Every structure is written in C-alpha cells, then in structure tokens.
C-alpha cells in the first residue's frame, strides 16, 4: 500500500510566490532582470579572473569558484520559476522535482562550505603571511574546493534519498516556487519526523562547521589587525575581510531562517528562499569583486588590450 501511495504522485504543482494574476508579469520582469544580472556579473568576474594572469592567486581562485557556484545555484530553480509565471499549469515531474531538490541542496551546502574556505584563506594571509605561499598554494586550493563540493554533494544524496522515500498521497500542490525539502515534508502522508531530524541535524552540522571556521578565523584576524601600528595598514586589512563578512552574514541569516527554524511558515520560507537563491548570487559580485581595484584594472586590460584590438582588426579586414 505504501509503495502504491508513493508512486501515485507523478508530478507536483508549484503554487509559486503569489497566486494573484495581475502580479505575474511584473514579477516575471523583476526576476528576469535579477537572473540576467546574476549571470552577467558572475560570468564577467569568472572570465576576468581566469583570463588575467595577475589574478591567478588563491584569493581570486576562490572568488571565481564562488561566481561559478552562484551561476549554477541560481540556475537550479530560477528558469523554471520564470517559465511558470507565464504558464497556465505550473507543474514539475516527480523526477524533475527530485533533481531540483538534489542540486538545490548540493550547491547550497557547497556554497556554505566555500565561505569557510575563503575565511581560512584570509586567516592564513593576514595572520601567517610568510607561510601563505606554501600553505595556500594551487594544490591546496583545489583540494579545499574539491572537498567542499564532495561534502555538499554527499550531504545532498542523503537528504534527497530519504525525502523521496516518503509517500506523497495527500496532495501534490507545493506551497513554493521550487521543489525544496521543507515544503515537500509538509506534503508527506507518512511520518516525516526522521526526515526533519536528519535535515536539522546535518544542516546544523554543515552550517555550524562553516560558521565555527569563519568565527575563529576572523577572531584571529581581528586580533592580528589590531596589532598593526599603521592606520592605513589596519584599514587595508579590514577592507579585504569586510566583503566576505557581508556576504556570509546575508547568506547564513537567510539559510538558518529557512532550514533551522522549525516554526517558520512555508510562505515565509519561500520569500527567504527567493533571497538566498536569486538576490544573494546577484549581490555577491558587487560585494566581492566589482568594487575591487585589481579586478576592475584586469577587466579594463581585457577590454582595451584584447577585445577592442580584436574588434578593430576584424573591422579593418572587412574594409
């Protein structure tokens, strides 16, 4: 009977952010703009870092990794949500929902762990500058980023597996714009207490591990910076960390609100999910990179030394 109930749902209905028809087109335009800016800015940052040899350092390697993750993470649910704004039937197949949950969880966990790696990088750079070239070499950076991906995707396998072993027989209408674990657990007609426990436990482990690494790293960083005699030196050191702390605060506040606070309603979680899946990936390039002097200088060099000469050469050949 349980098997029959489980397979009786072949698709889910995504109720979206709002059911008011007159808001569908304005919201489509708004979120299309946000998604377009996310893709544009993160792609520009990623390509600028990879095309500029002057930016081939551990810090910028990690920033380019974050840009790549932001592109992937925002693309898990946003295209489907945009299509649903214009669709009469807002449905997603059972398999499509499972894939969306998997990549949602995997990429989200990886981003959190990458924030911890970036904090560790700043700690070594400021507190142990003489050891920085040997500790944070290219091999170490690749290993740390690969470990973040591995942990994130393994965590997601567990969460996705136990979520889709549940029976969904009461309803297939998800009070959300995407397939995510909390609203799916609300639809289950079997006992989901173990799922909620696993979600809270492993989510808290990933969350707290990253947060502790960030907390202790910046504790040592602040202590080291305060010992710097030069005011300009302190200002420069703090400026390299302020962007990371801003991004971490925004991301961790919304993630904890969605996954670690059981009393939060599905509607509130939906709004918070919009923020960390679409708005934060759009803001990260502004916070980290587009105000960075090195990246702006590298971008100007690419434009004036590679793109413009290439276009001018092509035009002269045409003439």
CSV table of C-alpha atoms in Angstrom, one decimal:
chain,number,residue,atom,x,y,z
A,1,UNK,CA,0.0,0.0,0.0
A,2,UNK,CA,2.9,2.3,0.9
A,3,UNK,CA,4.5,1.7,-2.5
A,4,UNK,CA,1.3,2.4,-4.3
A,5,UNK,CA,0.8,5.7,-2.5
A,6,UNK,CA,4.4,6.7,-3.1
A,7,UNK,CA,4.1,6.2,-6.9
A,8,UNK,CA,0.7,7.7,-7.2
A,9,UNK,CA,2.1,11.2,-7.5
A,10,UNK,CA,3.7,11.6,-10.9
A,11,UNK,CA,4.0,15.4,-10.8
A,12,UNK,CA,3.9,18.3,-8.4
A,13,UNK,CA,2.1,21.6,-8.8
A,14,UNK,CA,4.2,24.6,-7.9
A,15,UNK,CA,1.9,27.3,-6.4
A,16,UNK,CA,4.7,29.9,-6.8
A,17,UNK,CA,5.3,33.1,-4.9
A,18,UNK,CA,1.9,34.6,-5.4
A,19,UNK,CA,-1.5,33.5,-6.9
A,20,UNK,CA,-2.5,37.0,-7.9
A,21,UNK,CA,-2.7,37.0,-11.7
A,22,UNK,CA,-2.0,40.8,-12.1
A,23,UNK,CA,1.4,40.3,-10.4
A,24,UNK,CA,2.6,37.5,-12.7
A,25,UNK,CA,4.0,39.7,-15.5
A,26,UNK,CA,5.6,42.4,-13.2
A,27,UNK,CA,7.3,39.6,-11.1
A,28,UNK,CA,8.4,37.8,-14.3
A,29,UNK,CA,10.1,41.1,-15.4
A,30,UNK,CA,11.7,41.7,-12.0
A,31,UNK,CA,13.1,38.2,-11.6
A,32,UNK,CA,14.2,38.0,-15.2
A,33,UNK,CA,16.3,41.2,-14.5
A,34,UNK,CA,17.7,39.7,-11.3
A,35,UNK,CA,18.6,36.4,-13.0
A,36,UNK,CA,20.1,38.2,-16.0
A,37,UNK,CA,22.3,40.4,-13.8
A,38,UNK,CA,23.4,37.4,-11.8
A,39,UNK,CA,24.5,35.5,-14.9
A,40,UNK,CA,26.2,38.6,-16.4
A,41,UNK,CA,28.1,39.8,-13.4
A,42,UNK,CA,29.2,36.4,-12.2
A,43,UNK,CA,30.3,35.4,-15.7
A,44,UNK,CA,32.3,38.6,-16.1
A,45,UNK,CA,34.0,38.0,-12.8
A,46,UNK,CA,34.7,34.4,-13.6
A,47,UNK,CA,36.2,35.1,-17.0
A,48,UNK,CA,38.1,38.2,-15.8
A,49,UNK,CA,39.9,36.2,-13.2
A,50,UNK,CA,40.6,33.2,-15.5
A,51,UNK,CA,41.9,35.4,-18.3
A,52,UNK,CA,44.1,37.7,-16.2
A,53,UNK,CA,47.3,36.1,-15.1
A,54,UNK,CA,47.7,38.8,-12.4
A,55,UNK,CA,44.7,37.4,-10.7
A,56,UNK,CA,45.9,33.8,-10.5
A,57,UNK,CA,46.2,33.9,-6.8
A,58,UNK,CA,44.4,31.8,-4.1
A,59,UNK,CA,42.0,34.6,-3.1
A,60,UNK,CA,40.8,35.2,-6.6
A,61,UNK,CA,40.7,31.5,-7.4
A,62,UNK,CA,38.2,31.1,-4.5
A,63,UNK,CA,36.2,34.2,-5.7
A,64,UNK,CA,36.0,32.7,-9.2
A,65,UNK,CA,34.8,29.4,-7.7
A,66,UNK,CA,32.1,31.4,-5.8
A,67,UNK,CA,31.0,33.1,-9.0
A,68,UNK,CA,30.7,29.7,-10.8
A,69,UNK,CA,28.7,28.3,-7.9
A,70,UNK,CA,26.4,31.3,-7.9
A,71,UNK,CA,25.7,30.8,-11.6
A,72,UNK,CA,24.8,27.2,-11.0
A,73,UNK,CA,22.9,27.7,-7.8
A,74,UNK,CA,20.7,30.4,-9.2
A,75,UNK,CA,20.0,28.3,-12.3
A,76,UNK,CA,18.6,25.4,-10.4
A,77,UNK,CA,15.1,26.9,-9.9
A,78,UNK,CA,15.0,30.3,-11.5
A,79,UNK,CA,14.4,29.3,-15.1
A,80,UNK,CA,11.5,27.1,-14.1
A,81,UNK,CA,10.1,29.8,-11.9
A,82,UNK,CA,10.3,32.3,-14.8
A,83,UNK,CA,8.5,29.9,-17.1
A,84,UNK,CA,5.8,29.3,-14.5
A,85,UNK,CA,5.0,33.0,-14.3
A,86,UNK,CA,3.8,32.7,-18.0
A,87,UNK,CA,2.3,29.2,-17.8
A,88,UNK,CA,-1.2,28.1,-17.1
A,89,UNK,CA,-0.2,24.8,-15.4
A,90,UNK,CA,2.7,25.2,-13.1
A,91,UNK,CA,3.8,21.6,-12.8
A,92,UNK,CA,7.1,19.7,-12.5
A,93,UNK,CA,7.6,16.0,-12.9
A,94,UNK,CA,8.4,13.7,-10.0
A,95,UNK,CA,11.9,13.1,-11.4
A,96,UNK,CA,12.4,16.8,-12.2
A,97,UNK,CA,11.5,17.6,-8.6
A,98,UNK,CA,14.0,15.1,-7.3
A,99,UNK,CA,16.8,16.6,-9.4
A,100,UNK,CA,15.9,20.1,-8.3
A,101,UNK,CA,16.0,19.1,-4.7
A,102,UNK,CA,19.3,17.3,-5.2
A,103,UNK,CA,21.1,20.2,-6.8
A,104,UNK,CA,19.4,22.8,-4.6
A,105,UNK,CA,20.8,21.0,-1.5
A,106,UNK,CA,24.2,20.1,-3.0
A,107,UNK,CA,25.1,23.5,-4.4
A,108,UNK,CA,23.7,25.3,-1.3
A,109,UNK,CA,25.8,23.2,1.0
A,110,UNK,CA,28.9,23.7,-1.2
A,111,UNK,CA,28.5,27.5,-1.1
A,112,UNK,CA,28.3,27.4,2.7
A,113,UNK,CA,31.5,25.3,2.9
A,114,UNK,CA,33.2,27.5,0.3
A,115,UNK,CA,32.6,30.5,2.6
A,116,UNK,CA,34.6,28.7,5.3
A,117,UNK,CA,37.4,28.0,2.9
A,118,UNK,CA,37.5,31.7,2.0
A,119,UNK,CA,37.7,32.7,5.7
A,120,UNK,CA,40.6,30.2,6.1
A,121,UNK,CA,42.4,31.8,3.2
A,122,UNK,CA,42.1,35.3,4.7
A,123,UNK,CA,43.3,33.9,8.1
A,124,UNK,CA,46.4,32.5,6.6
A,125,UNK,CA,47.1,35.6,4.5
A,126,UNK,CA,46.8,38.1,7.4
A,127,UNK,CA,47.9,36.0,10.4
A,128,UNK,CA,50.7,34.0,8.8
A,129,UNK,CA,51.7,35.9,5.6
A,130,UNK,CA,55.2,34.3,5.4
A,131,UNK,CA,53.6,30.8,5.3
A,132,UNK,CA,50.8,31.9,2.9
A,133,UNK,CA,52.5,30.9,-0.4
A,134,UNK,CA,53.3,27.4,0.9
A,135,UNK,CA,50.1,26.7,2.8
A,136,UNK,CA,47.6,28.2,0.3
A,137,UNK,CA,49.2,27.0,-2.9
A,138,UNK,CA,47.3,26.0,-6.0
A,139,UNK,CA,47.1,22.3,-5.0
A,140,UNK,CA,45.8,23.2,-1.5
A,141,UNK,CA,43.1,25.5,-3.0
A,142,UNK,CA,41.9,22.9,-5.5
A,143,UNK,CA,41.8,20.3,-2.7
A,144,UNK,CA,39.8,22.5,-0.4
A,145,UNK,CA,37.3,23.5,-3.1
A,146,UNK,CA,37.0,19.8,-4.2
A,147,UNK,CA,36.4,18.8,-0.6
A,148,UNK,CA,33.6,21.4,-0.3
A,149,UNK,CA,32.0,20.0,-3.4
A,150,UNK,CA,32.3,16.4,-2.3
A,151,UNK,CA,30.8,17.1,1.2
A,152,UNK,CA,28.0,19.2,-0.3
A,153,UNK,CA,27.0,16.6,-2.9
A,154,UNK,CA,27.3,13.6,-0.5
A,155,UNK,CA,25.1,15.5,2.0
A,156,UNK,CA,22.5,16.1,-0.7
A,157,UNK,CA,22.4,12.4,-1.7
A,158,UNK,CA,21.3,11.5,1.8
A,159,UNK,CA,18.7,14.3,2.1
A,160,UNK,CA,17.3,13.6,-1.4
A,161,UNK,CA,17.2,9.8,-0.9
A,162,UNK,CA,15.3,10.0,2.4
A,163,UNK,CA,12.9,12.7,1.2
A,164,UNK,CA,11.8,10.8,-1.9
A,165,UNK,CA,11.3,7.6,0.0
A,166,UNK,CA,8.3,9.3,1.6
A,167,UNK,CA,4.7,8.7,0.4
A,168,UNK,CA,3.1,11.7,-1.3
A,169,UNK,CA,-0.6,10.8,-1.5
A,170,UNK,CA,-2.5,13.6,0.3
A,171,UNK,CA,-1.7,16.4,-2.1
A,172,UNK,CA,0.8,17.3,-4.9
A,173,UNK,CA,0.5,21.1,-4.5
A,174,UNK,CA,3.7,22.6,-3.2
A,175,UNK,CA,3.4,26.0,-1.5
A,176,UNK,CA,6.6,27.2,-3.1
A,177,UNK,CA,8.1,28.3,-6.4
A,178,UNK,CA,10.5,25.4,-6.4
A,179,UNK,CA,10.9,21.8,-5.1
A,180,UNK,CA,12.6,22.1,-1.7
A,181,UNK,CA,12.8,19.8,1.2
A,182,UNK,CA,10.7,21.7,3.9
A,183,UNK,CA,7.6,22.1,1.7
A,184,UNK,CA,7.8,18.5,0.4
A,185,UNK,CA,7.9,17.2,4.0
A,186,UNK,CA,4.6,19.1,4.6
A,187,UNK,CA,3.0,17.1,1.8
A,188,UNK,CA,4.0,13.7,3.1
A,189,UNK,CA,1.3,11.4,4.3
A,190,UNK,CA,3.8,9.3,6.2
A,191,UNK,CA,5.7,10.1,9.3
A,192,UNK,CA,8.4,12.6,8.4
A,193,UNK,CA,9.9,13.2,11.9
A,194,UNK,CA,13.1,11.3,11.0
A,195,UNK,CA,13.4,13.4,7.8
A,196,UNK,CA,13.1,16.6,9.8
A,197,UNK,CA,15.6,15.4,12.4
A,198,UNK,CA,18.1,14.5,9.6
A,199,UNK,CA,17.5,17.8,7.9
A,200,UNK,CA,18.0,19.8,11.1
A,201,UNK,CA,21.0,17.6,12.2
A,202,UNK,CA,23.1,17.5,9.0
A,203,UNK,CA,22.1,21.1,8.1
A,204,UNK,CA,23.2,22.2,11.5
A,205,UNK,CA,26.5,20.2,11.2
A,206,UNK,CA,27.3,21.8,7.9
A,207,UNK,CA,26.1,25.2,9.0
A,208,UNK,CA,27.9,25.2,12.4
A,209,UNK,CA,31.1,23.7,11.0
A,210,UNK,CA,31.4,26.5,8.4
A,211,UNK,CA,30.3,29.1,10.9
A,212,UNK,CA,32.9,28.0,13.5
A,213,UNK,CA,35.7,28.1,10.9
A,214,UNK,CA,34.6,31.6,10.0
A,215,UNK,CA,34.2,32.7,13.6
A,216,UNK,CA,37.6,31.5,14.8
A,217,UNK,CA,39.3,32.7,11.6
A,218,UNK,CA,38.0,36.2,12.0
A,219,UNK,CA,38.6,36.2,15.7
A,220,UNK,CA,42.3,35.7,15.0
A,221,UNK,CA,42.2,38.1,12.0
A,222,UNK,CA,40.7,40.9,14.1
A,223,UNK,CA,43.3,40.3,16.9
A,224,UNK,CA,46.1,40.4,14.3
A,225,UNK,CA,44.8,43.5,12.6
A,226,UNK,CA,44.5,45.4,15.9
A,227,UNK,CA,48.2,44.8,16.5
A,228,UNK,CA,49.1,46.6,13.2
A,229,UNK,CA,50.6,50.0,14.1
A,230,UNK,CA,49.8,51.7,10.8
A,231,UNK,CA,46.2,53.1,10.5
A,232,UNK,CA,46.3,52.6,6.7
A,233,UNK,CA,47.6,49.0,7.2
A,234,UNK,CA,44.6,48.3,9.5
A,235,UNK,CA,42.2,49.8,7.1
A,236,UNK,CA,43.6,47.8,4.1
A,237,UNK,CA,43.4,44.5,6.1
A,238,UNK,CA,39.9,45.2,7.3
A,239,UNK,CA,38.7,46.1,3.8
A,240,UNK,CA,39.8,42.7,2.4
A,241,UNK,CA,37.6,41.0,5.0
A,242,UNK,CA,34.6,43.3,5.1
A,243,UNK,CA,33.2,42.0,1.8
A,244,UNK,CA,33.5,38.4,2.9
A,245,UNK,CA,31.7,39.1,6.3
A,246,UNK,CA,28.9,40.9,4.5
A,247,UNK,CA,28.3,38.1,2.1
A,248,UNK,CA,28.5,35.5,4.9
A,249,UNK,CA,26.0,37.4,7.1
A,250,UNK,CA,23.4,37.7,4.3
A,251,UNK,CA,23.7,34.1,3.3
A,252,UNK,CA,23.8,32.5,6.7
A,253,UNK,CA,21.0,34.6,8.1
A,254,UNK,CA,18.6,33.5,5.4
A,255,UNK,CA,19.7,29.9,5.3
A,256,UNK,CA,19.2,29.5,9.0
A,257,UNK,CA,15.8,31.1,8.8
A,258,UNK,CA,14.7,28.6,6.2
A,259,UNK,CA,16.2,25.3,7.4
A,260,UNK,CA,17.0,25.6,11.1
A,261,UNK,CA,13.9,27.4,12.5
A,262,UNK,CA,11.0,24.9,12.5
A,263,UNK,CA,8.4,27.5,13.4
A,264,UNK,CA,8.9,29.4,10.2
A,265,UNK,CA,5.9,29.2,7.9
A,266,UNK,CA,6.2,27.8,4.4
A,267,UNK,CA,5.2,31.3,3.0
A,268,UNK,CA,8.0,33.0,4.9
A,269,UNK,CA,10.5,30.3,3.9
A,270,UNK,CA,9.5,30.8,0.3
A,271,UNK,CA,10.3,34.5,0.5
A,272,UNK,CA,13.6,33.8,2.2
A,273,UNK,CA,14.5,31.2,-0.4
A,274,UNK,CA,14.0,33.8,-3.1
A,275,UNK,CA,16.5,36.0,-1.4
A,276,UNK,CA,19.3,33.5,-1.0
A,277,UNK,CA,18.8,31.7,-4.3
A,278,UNK,CA,18.4,34.8,-6.5
A,279,UNK,CA,19.2,38.0,-4.7
A,280,UNK,CA,22.4,37.0,-2.9
A,281,UNK,CA,24.0,35.4,-6.0
A,282,UNK,CA,23.4,38.7,-7.8
A,283,UNK,CA,24.8,40.7,-4.9
A,284,UNK,CA,28.0,38.6,-4.4
A,285,UNK,CA,29.8,40.1,-7.4
A,286,UNK,CA,29.0,43.6,-6.2
A,287,UNK,CA,30.1,42.8,-2.7
A,288,UNK,CA,33.3,40.9,-3.6
A,289,UNK,CA,34.5,41.9,-6.9
A,290,UNK,CA,33.1,44.8,-8.9
A,291,UNK,CA,34.4,47.3,-6.3
A,292,UNK,CA,37.8,45.5,-6.2
A,293,UNK,CA,40.6,47.6,-7.7
A,294,UNK,CA,42.5,44.6,-9.0
A,295,UNK,CA,39.5,43.1,-10.8
A,296,UNK,CA,38.5,46.5,-12.3
A,297,UNK,CA,42.0,47.0,-13.6
A,298,UNK,CA,42.2,43.5,-15.0
A,299,UNK,CA,38.8,44.0,-16.7
A,300,UNK,CA,39.9,47.2,-18.2
A,301,UNK,CA,43.1,45.5,-19.6
A,302,UNK,CA,41.0,42.7,-21.1
A,303,UNK,CA,38.7,45.2,-22.8
A,304,UNK,CA,41.4,47.6,-24.1
A,305,UNK,CA,44.1,45.1,-24.9
A,306,UNK,CA,42.2,42.1,-26.1
A,307,UNK,CA,38.6,42.9,-27.0
A,308,UNK,CA,38.8,46.3,-28.7
A,309,UNK,CA,42.0,45.5,-30.8
A,310,UNK,CA,40.3,42.3,-31.9
A,311,UNK,CA,37.2,44.1,-33.0
A,312,UNK,CA,39.2,46.8,-34.7
A,313,UNK,CA,41.3,44.3,-36.5
A,314,UNK,CA,38.2,42.4,-37.7
A,315,UNK,CA,36.7,45.7,-39.0
A,316,UNK,CA,39.8,46.6,-40.9
A,317,UNK,CA,39.9,43.2,-42.5
A,318,UNK,CA,36.3,43.7,-43.6
A,319,UNK,CA,37.2,47.0,-45.2
